[in-house]
Amino acid sequence: MYAVRVRHGGRALHRCFLTRLCSTLPAVQRALNYTEGSKIGGYTIQKVTSVPDLLLTAVKLKHEATSAQHLHLARNDPNNLFSVQFRTPAPDSTGVPHILEHLVLCGSERFTCRDPFFKMLSRSLATFMNAFTSSDFTMFPFSTQNPKDFQNLLSVYLDAVFFPRLQQLDFWQEGWRLEHMKTEDPTSPIVFKGVVFNEMKGAFSSREQLFCEHSQRALQPVGYGGSSGGDPIAIPDLSWQQLCAYHASHYHPSNARITDSFESFTLSLLGSLLVSGPNAPFYQALIEAQIGSDFTPTIGYEGNTKDGVFSVGLQGLGEGDSATVVDVIDQVIAQVVESGFTDERVEALLHKMELGLKHQTTNFGLTLASAVASTWNHDGDPVEVLRVEDHVQRLRACLRDNPKYLQEKVAHYLQQNKHRLVLTMLPEAAFGERQLSAEAEKLQAKISSLGVDERAHLVQQGLHLQREQDKDDASCLPTLRTVDVQPKISPTIMHIKTTSGGVPVLCCDQPTNGVVYFRAFINSHTLTGEMKTLLPLFCSVLTKMGLASMDYRQLAQRMDLTTGDLNVTPCIQNDHSSLDAYEQGVLFSSMCLDKNVDKMMDLWKDIFTSSIFEDLDRLKTLLLMAAQELANGVTDCGHMYAMTRAARLLTPAGDIRENFEGLAQVSLMKRLSEYTDVNHLIGKLSRLQHQLLTSGNLRCSINSTPEKTEHALMAVDRFVASLPKSTPKQSPLVQATVLQKSLPCEDGNEKMIRHLLLQSWFRPCEMKTYFQLDVPVSFAAHCLRCVPFTDPDYASLQVLARLLGSKFLHREIREKGGAYGGAAKMTNGNFTFFSYRDPSPHNSLSTFERSKSWACSGKYNAQDVDEAKLSVFSAIDAPLAPSEKGQALFLSGISEEMRQKHREAVFSVNQDSLVDVATRYLEKGAQTSGVTIIGPQNKTLTRDPSWIVH
């Protein structure tokens, strides 16, 4: 760490350099040429601000005809973003903002087909398409690297939010409805159905979600007293008429905040929002044409207005109870006010902020739009949110002028703050039953309120909705074609160097904005079975237990002063050419500023060579935290757990993956966390450290700017030299052949070897598994063993998965079945069907089987196939951050040549090839398969002897 006075001088020079750099970037420079107060078409420029630390110019505008606010972020980023958000406070807990978010994407005046949003997923090369409902705003963002695609998506999004059809049928589908369990059978029970209804049943099964909901309502009952997402018990109180009225009062341009981020002003068809000259640019003209003439700038919100716009003020709250936990917190706050914060701790946090500013993500525009959303929503200045470096410098100045500045803020906002809440959450054994009982009471009340004719009409209403759902005409929507896709991949230049100790390092020169990214992979195939079982725990605690020379708190502060988080994760990589071969190991990753690369590698050296695991209390705490985190993840990522379990016995890697990442790992961590004595784990973790953390079977990678690569290599060389050099022999318990595969690279004779295990004796097995958990909705998965990445059939199966998802599964599982999602994918050599937050998992399994028959029938046309191929290209051409370039080669051994060959194979897929692979791989009995359902009690499954029940 260097002195503050040196840092100030360095920062000034750095800002000067960045400012000069920004002036050389076309988009950034052009935006700086505009003056505040000038008018461009229908817009008035309100503010032009250079933000050199983010390499952008922010231009804030107002659309005079409608009062819409607009923020243009001029940045040389090829991943162009557009977002429109509305302030949408929840008047109650019926979920009207959330259901409206779904409904506006179900069809609009210009695009009258059903579900244009989901249909555009396969007619676009979008790098992101979604919508979010927050506590008090709703956001509709998309991004794409293709100019024509941007134009298409912009048209669809603007028409959707400002001119939706809001049909009652869509309200029944997306929100809630009463319908017979078997739609066509009037003797079957009447139940609640609806996509949002089932989504929120899943969300409200999360303890964190419940805690956050209750704390927000209690802290700010005015404006936040309801659930914007919707409480499942309250959702059925919302009427279609109420939803339409909410749209009319809230989805208005004067309540809209629009954000965009473009790479270039004039070089694409879109041009720029701010092109000089007498003619309005395409982009601004499109917005003007679609919304400008239909609205006036007057709007209000009953009971909560401020100068004609929505506002949410602060509310008073009485003092909380003087509970024990409050006393403890007050003591901690008082100690902070008295003693303050150490300089090192402050510097560590400021360093993390600086590193976070420089770290570039794949969707930077979306990150910025999300960052400003909340402040802008409450009429704050979004540009000020982006000027993080200026705020940091002001904070430094305040600390210089007043050493007790932070203590005073703690005293003001925490110690003296009477607006406080004490909220305690306790387990309740009958909680799930109480939820089900409340839903049953609500259902009975709704059924009882039906007249005789209304009840008799439920069957016809349900069948009418099904007929509408079966319509699939998307001809009104714009679309790209495969001819709009680049035929060649964008090459990544890589070279392999070798340390003095013989460890290979893959170097990838990238514009990393002053950050060095380091990764190391250690193969773990030499470990015994017991040691492998504990590998996820070892990875979880390695950087959190402390070193021989410092405890875990000191280590955490050293990490914050030096680098971003040090990540250690178990890693299983399928071979690209054989389903029975895989590589297992541990991946270490971190990043740091250029100047800190030596300190970062010294930190890794200490962790590898002097980590200790003797603090029993700390180990118990980490075990409890890990077990709780894994258990909480099941409600949010249940489909991932179901897919992992279903694939367990299909490939050798599948079994390892289930033990490392699946429900088997959840169960193991739960058992370990329940131990009262964890002494036996200390020795095992220490043995793992000594067996694994050596330079044998180690390979590394560096992503940095070219001028920093050599320095980073020297630091890595010193790190490798500090490690034990012995290479353990292969464990006799590993019944597999070790394959050595070298990574292909462009230059020199240097090689990087991957050690894979080939279990040629492996035979896949069929298994159906049901996990009964205390959750209100289910997750289903059906996996079939197919082919590896380099197989000629892989591309066709990948396209077929996208085709099934968009043309069959989405309609049958989400629209008709009421699940939040359902699709198919090719992953790890398996063709996988899955459903998410599914009220009828058994029906979804039947749907999976029907989709196979549909795929084999070839009842789809060339346009359908083209759209499925576009969807695949959208995934494989997704932008990679500079930190991620070269990782397909480093981790999986997939070369540029392999990627290009796969790309050409996707281009060549046609209807005949899809029917062919469907017949050979998906027909019943064609391939070994696994099935898993995770969900609430299901007597049908528990009584079926073909299912293994947990």
PDB file of N, CA and C in Angstrom, residues 27 52 86 108 239 247 286 329 360 378 413 470 562 598 626 669 730 735 807 811 822 918:
ATOM      1  N   ALA A  27     -17.278   7.586 -30.724  1.00  0.00           N
ATOM      2  CA  ALA A  27     -18.587   7.797 -30.108  1.00  0.00           C
ATOM      3  C   ALA A  27     -18.500   8.770 -28.948  1.00  0.00           C
ATOM      4  N   PRO A  52     -14.688   9.658 -17.834  1.00  0.00           N
ATOM      5  CA  PRO A  52     -13.508   8.978 -18.388  1.00  0.00           C
ATOM      6  C   PRO A  52     -13.220   7.627 -17.758  1.00  0.00           C
ATOM      7  N   PHE A  86     -40.363   2.224 -16.231  1.00  0.00           N
ATOM      8  CA  PHE A  86     -41.471   3.025 -15.716  1.00  0.00           C
ATOM      9  C   PHE A  86     -41.499   2.912 -14.197  1.00  0.00           C
ATOM     10  N   SER A 108     -49.103  -6.583 -29.298  1.00  0.00           N
ATOM     11  CA  SER A 108     -49.330  -5.140 -29.338  1.00  0.00           C
ATOM     12  C   SER A 108     -50.089  -4.775 -30.607  1.00  0.00           C
ATOM     13  N   SER A 239     -58.193  -8.060 -10.908  1.00  0.00           N
ATOM     14  CA  SER A 239     -59.059  -8.226 -12.080  1.00  0.00           C
ATOM     15  C   SER A 239     -58.358  -7.692 -13.320  1.00  0.00           C
ATOM     16  N   HIS A 247     -52.136   0.132 -16.344  1.00  0.00           N
ATOM     17  CA  HIS A 247     -51.308   0.432 -17.512  1.00  0.00           C
ATOM     18  C   HIS A 247     -51.572   1.849 -18.015  1.00  0.00           C
ATOM     19  N   LEU A 286     -37.663   6.991 -35.047  1.00  0.00           N
ATOM     20  CA  LEU A 286     -38.492   5.825 -34.763  1.00  0.00           C
ATOM     21  C   LEU A 286     -39.234   5.995 -33.445  1.00  0.00           C
ATOM     22  N   ILE A 329     -26.384  -4.942  18.312  1.00  0.00           N
ATOM     23  CA  ILE A 329     -26.115  -4.084  17.156  1.00  0.00           C
ATOM     24  C   ILE A 329     -25.773  -2.674  17.613  1.00  0.00           C
ATOM     25  N   GLN A 360     -14.407  -5.128 -16.908  1.00  0.00           N
ATOM     26  CA  GLN A 360     -15.367  -5.039 -18.004  1.00  0.00           C
ATOM     27  C   GLN A 360     -16.177  -6.327 -18.109  1.00  0.00           C
ATOM     28  N   HIS A 378     -36.327   7.747  -8.682  1.00  0.00           N
ATOM     29  CA  HIS A 378     -36.743   8.683  -7.622  1.00  0.00           C
ATOM     30  C   HIS A 378     -36.274  10.100  -7.921  1.00  0.00           C
ATOM     31  N   TYR A 413     -26.777   8.229  10.580  1.00  0.00           N
ATOM     32  CA  TYR A 413     -27.681   7.351   9.831  1.00  0.00           C
ATOM     33  C   TYR A 413     -28.023   6.054  10.567  1.00  0.00           C
ATOM     34  N   ASP A 470     -52.662 -22.298 -29.458  1.00  0.00           N
ATOM     35  CA  ASP A 470     -52.184 -23.132 -30.563  1.00  0.00           C
ATOM     36  C   ASP A 470     -51.859 -22.321 -31.817  1.00  0.00           C
ATOM     37  N   THR A 562      -5.528  -5.913  -2.317  1.00  0.00           N
ATOM     38  CA  THR A 562      -4.640  -6.385  -3.373  1.00  0.00           C
ATOM     39  C   THR A 562      -5.355  -6.776  -4.653  1.00  0.00           C
ATOM     40  N   ASP A 598       2.155  -8.476  -8.692  1.00  0.00           N
ATOM     41  CA  ASP A 598       3.109  -9.166  -7.815  1.00  0.00           C
ATOM     42  C   ASP A 598       2.457  -9.504  -6.471  1.00  0.00           C
ATOM     43  N   ALA A 626     -22.249 -22.535   4.029  1.00  0.00           N
ATOM     44  CA  ALA A 626     -22.248 -23.248   2.750  1.00  0.00           C
ATOM     45  C   ALA A 626     -23.479 -24.123   2.610  1.00  0.00           C
ATOM     46  N   MET A 669     -23.237 -31.523   2.379  1.00  0.00           N
ATOM     47  CA  MET A 669     -22.944 -30.332   3.175  1.00  0.00           C
ATOM     48  C   MET A 669     -23.904 -30.199   4.345  1.00  0.00           C
ATOM     49  N   GLN A 730      -0.756 -41.674  -9.831  1.00  0.00           N
ATOM     50  CA  GLN A 730      -2.200 -41.872  -9.946  1.00  0.00           C
ATOM     51  C   GLN A 730      -2.681 -42.840  -8.883  1.00  0.00           C
ATOM     52  N   GLN A 735     -10.171 -46.258 -11.714  1.00  0.00           N
ATOM     53  CA  GLN A 735     -10.247 -47.297 -12.735  1.00  0.00           C
ATOM     54  C   GLN A 735     -10.493 -46.639 -14.089  1.00  0.00           C
ATOM     55  N   LYS A 807     -40.999 -23.828 -30.540  1.00  0.00           N
ATOM     56  CA  LYS A 807     -42.183 -24.197 -31.321  1.00  0.00           C
ATOM     57  C   LYS A 807     -43.099 -25.201 -30.634  1.00  0.00           C
ATOM     58  N   ARG A 811     -45.026 -23.354 -25.624  1.00  0.00           N
ATOM     59  CA  ARG A 811     -46.487 -23.293 -25.708  1.00  0.00           C
ATOM     60  C   ARG A 811     -47.150 -24.307 -24.767  1.00  0.00           C
ATOM     61  N   GLY A 822     -40.168 -23.797 -19.696  1.00  0.00           N
ATOM     62  CA  GLY A 822     -39.921 -25.153 -20.168  1.00  0.00           C
ATOM     63  C   GLY A 822     -39.168 -25.082 -21.481  1.00  0.00           C
ATOM     64  N   ALA A 918     -33.517 -36.578 -34.692  1.00  0.00           N
ATOM     65  CA  ALA A 918     -34.649 -36.812 -33.798  1.00  0.00           C
ATOM     66  C   ALA A 918     -35.004 -38.288 -33.771  1.00  0.00           C
TER      67      ALA A 918
END
